[in-house]
Amino acid sequence: MTSMLGWIFLLALLLCAVADAQQSFFPASIPLAVRSPHFSVWYDSHLGAAPLSSSWPNFWSGAIIGWAGRMRVDGVTYSWMGSDQIWNNTATVVSTQITPTRSIFVMQAGPMNVTVTFLSPIEPSDWVNQSIPFSYVSVEAQSLDGAAHDVQVYSDISSELVTGIRPSGGNGGDPVSWQSNRTAQALYHETEPVTLRQYTEVSNQAQDGRGYYAMALSPSLTWEIDTDVNCRHQFLNSGNMTNTQVAAFGPMGKPWYVFAIAMDLGNIQSTSSPVTWAIGYVRDPVVPYTTSSGATEVRRPYWTTRYSDISALIDAFVVDYPAAHDRAVAFDEKVMGDAAKVSPQYVDLISLVTRQVMAALDITVLGGSGSNGQTTDVKAFMRDTGSSTRVNPVETMFAAFPTYLYLNASLGGALLAPLLESQDNLSGQPYAAQDIGGNYPNATGTRGAHQQGIEQSGNMLIMMYAHARVSGDGSLLSTHYDTAKRWADYLVNNTLTPLNQDSADGLTNPNMTNLAIKGIIGVKAMAEISRATQHDSDAQQYDSRATALAGSWLSLAESSDQQHLLGQYGDQSSAAMLYNIYADLLLDTALVPQDILAKQTQYYNSLLQTDASPLGLYIDKVLGNTASSAWTLFTAATVTDDGVRNQLVQYAWDRASFNKTSGQFPDVYNDATGAISSSRGGNAGSALGAMFAPLALTMPNTTITADGGSPLNPSPSGGVPIGNNGSNGSNGRTNVGAIVGGVVGGAAFLGILAGVGIFFWRRRRQQASASNYHYKEDLLEHPHPYQYEAAYEQEYQPNRYTDTNTGRADAATRTSPTDAPYTSPYPVSSKARERAREMEQRYPQSPSGTTNPTTPVAPSSEMISSGSEASSGGLDANTVSTTDLLGLRTEVENLRRVMQGIREERLDPPPLYGN
Ligand SMILES: *[C@@H]1O[C@H](CO)[C@@H](O)[C@H](O)[C@H]1NC(C)=O
Ligand SMILES: *[C@@H]1O[C@H](CO)[C@@H](O)[C@H](O)[C@H]1NC(C)=O
Ligand SMILES: *[C@@H]1O[C@H](CO)[C@@H](O)[C@H](O)[C@H]1NC(C)=O
Ligand SMILES: *[C@@H]1O[C@H](CO)[C@@H](O)[C@H](O)[C@H]1NC(C)=O
Ligand SMILES: *[C@@H]1O[C@H](CO)[C@@H](O)[C@H](O)[C@H]1NC(C)=O
Ligand SMILES: *[C@@H]1O[C@H](CO)[C@@H](O)[C@H](O)[C@H]1NC(C)=O
Ligand SMILES: *[C@@H]1O[C@H](CO)[C@@H](O)[C@H](O)[C@H]1NC(C)=O
């Protein structure tokens, strides 16, 4: 009986916690289809933005992606996505839920309760599935009045998915082509730029890929390719599409051709299964990689090891939806359950960032088909999205590494491999490179001297050993032993008293405590690397070096009262988050004594009360209001007190749910205003992988096998047991039953319940203690949910859009689709869309021709400028101006976003925000 009550109590706590999380987390941008560096579509949900049912999705950097969704109920057409106003009404968004793999919008469309689920699969143990650049959007509906209704659903996508060249002035956008085709199982539309420009980007969008929109074949499926106005009217008026396509190609925009797929569900009370579209953006090859011998390898996506062509890929992906959905639910439960052991806010952070961290990667193989999933040369490439276009940026990888360690450590090995191979012959440079190229996807190689020798050598050694000890794969350690040793020797000589060294945070002052300890942990990592590869005398030597260095470091780093650690040796007024100590815990190298960590924890606790701003605590006092979500979470994982840890997590959460400005949850930002750093924002990128820092500490150590097969064979996994643990899934498919059983079954589920219960209680306690932080309440209003009142609905009543606006025949009486795309006048009907596009042209993102590369970026006192790279002196002029340009581009983009916000407020009646 008591245990029964206990269960009910725990269940109630769980429900409260979940409901609580749902009601309080309102990030400014929500992932919709986020799968690869060049396939990253979001919903801009900042305060004041329209609901999804009357918004266009955006590419991560802001450009509109014309992607529309409709549902027709008893002849009345409701919009669930898009803002063209070719509808009778918009669906009312009731709730939004974010899980690691899914964004779920519950809406009401007349008498139907509609659930729209955007699922971007995360399959860390199946690299074929992980590398498939497709996402799902699915619609389910139930009648709210118990009666059956006639229901049709519709969605389309434009070519904005495949090119960054938008219409400008009187000119159309990039010429694009399209076609419809069928596979054995699916109907699909394909679109691409008429001229594929290999390995180039415009406004962050690749110019060498093909876009897809697909659905499993069924008798009630209809489709059409025509202008947005024609297709959407066709659906509005008849509920069925014409199964025809117009014009093989045209400019992207003016008019806007769209690729539509609709389903007539008939007279139903509820959908028997979700109506599911598959949206994809495919590049192949993905990365040209310059080897150390100077040859260029053409790297293909990993999925090509199983699927020989696009039809096979689409067939498999479309048919897999029910199983993929089950796997996603199991993944989410496992990850969210683990995260709930920290705090409810932590569950939100993890849920928001996981898709983008996995999507930062292109997992590649050499060659391609015919190998039936077997491959021995896997390399992963990361784009420094949100900050720059660098390839495998080492400090960003370091921030992201906890995610890969937790999900599948072998991913970390695949990322390290190209960096290590590139540097084996670079004996002239004693320290590690910062990246292998400045312009993704061109992995052209290392780029010469720089000032981040301690930073990047430390990062590389720490990641090498972390990957090996979690995955058990020591092959990279033995293959690149001499390279690692070269870096370790450099650290031994230089790391104790850093001079003329930059940190990746843009700090240049001498004797940085945090930078020095990173290098020392790097030396200790080398000792472990030596031990794992049977270099016993090296191991002893680095061990004693590291111990001596750590002792000296401690005496230099401590404050004069020995109560905490300084930001800079001897400077009693200095203060910093010593986030690099995280690596000492991650590697279990125990260089920093426990009592020092305990004192430092109390010090952070006092800093949070004296020095924190509404949205966080600085990385280093020298940097003013510059805070980093990533380093906040690294720091949170080092403290010895859960209350202090949860306060740090809370600050990251406060920024994640800060929605008064648009843009994705950033890494580096201003902790007073929330403004995203122009050079290191990391928004939509992988630095936010640092959110997994506490979880990565739970990964067990395994025995490192030095000759773990080929250096690039990722077969050992060492990740969290999701999917077919222990491999990249190349030999088979995931056993869903086993996962669900394993995750939900018995003890694990009990553990989750208990965990949530305990942490819900902790949160309460924390909220009570948060009364110390009254100023936060005063300065910062809490994020608001959207509340759509009847008055708002009124504005979108039927006939707001009228055909008299279009200047073209009503779709119902149209006899044949237009075949003159270039000459048809752009219909006035899509006025809102057109104005949005004009605004976009006025505030373009592309640097080419629109911004002056010589214009300096105005350094802003509280934000890091792009100077850290520019002043390093080692990078060529090209790089420097690119960096400046990037900053400028981002600032222009921020301005554009502000303008867009203003525009939206003008065009659309403002939502009413209750409180
Ligand atoms: C829906 O909108 C269309 C086009 O404006 C209009 O013809 C139709 O009458 C509307 N239907 C309803 C039920 O309001
Ligand atoms: C609508 O559907 C969602 C998802 O299935 C469900 O959670 C919710 O309770 C439903 N709402 C109503 C009013 O039935
Ligand atoms: C349609 O797909 C088939 C293979 O599934 C292919 O042979 C054919 O060329 C495609 N049609 C077009 C027009 O590309
Ligand atoms: C990558 O290299 C190719 C070939 O040299 C070039 O055309 C392309 O512009 C480069 N891409 C970027 C992003 O710089
Ligand atoms: C769509 O077409 C099918 C087949 O012709 C027909 O049975 C169905 O009633 C049509 N749906 C609507 C909404 O007109
Ligand atoms: C380290 O310093 C020692 C002594 O000054 C010197 O002999 C050695 O070459 C240095 N090694 C590196 C890698 O700089
Ligand atoms: C760095 O710290 C060391 C040890 O305290 C000191 O000798 C040296 O002068 C400091 N360097 C600078 C540039 O302050």
Coordinates of C-alpha atoms in Angstrom, one line a residue, residues 68 153-158 180 187-189 213-215 221-228 230-232 234-235 241-244 257-263 277:
A68 CA 3.9 25.6 -46.1
V153 CA -3.8 17.7 -45.5
Y154 CA -1.3 19.5 -47.7
S155 CA 2.3 20.7 -47.6
D156 CA 4.7 22.2 -50.1
I157 CA 8.3 23.4 -50.2
S158 CA 10.0 25.9 -52.5
S180 CA 8.6 14.7 -59.8
L187 CA 6.5 9.9 -54.6
Y188 CA 9.1 12.6 -54.5
H189 CA 9.9 16.0 -55.8
Y213 CA 10.0 16.4 -50.7
A214 CA 8.6 12.9 -50.5
M215 CA 5.8 10.8 -49.2
L221 CA -2.0 11.0 -52.4
T222 CA -2.1 13.8 -54.9
W223 CA 0.7 16.1 -55.9
E224 CA 1.5 19.2 -58.1
I225 CA 4.3 21.4 -59.1
D226 CA 3.2 25.0 -59.9
T227 CA 3.4 28.4 -58.4
D228 CA 2.7 28.9 -54.7
N230 CA -1.8 28.0 -57.9
C231 CA -0.9 25.1 -55.7
R232 CA -2.3 26.5 -52.5
Q234 CA -5.9 24.3 -55.8
F235 CA -5.8 22.7 -52.4
M241 CA -3.9 18.3 -56.3
T242 CA -3.7 17.9 -60.1
N243 CA -0.8 15.4 -60.4
T244 CA 0.8 17.7 -62.9
Y257 CA 7.3 27.5 -57.7
V258 CA 6.5 25.0 -55.0
F259 CA 6.5 21.2 -54.8
A260 CA 3.3 20.1 -53.2
I261 CA 2.0 16.8 -51.8
A262 CA -1.5 16.3 -50.4
M263 CA -3.5 13.5 -48.8
W277 CA 6.4 14.0 -45.4

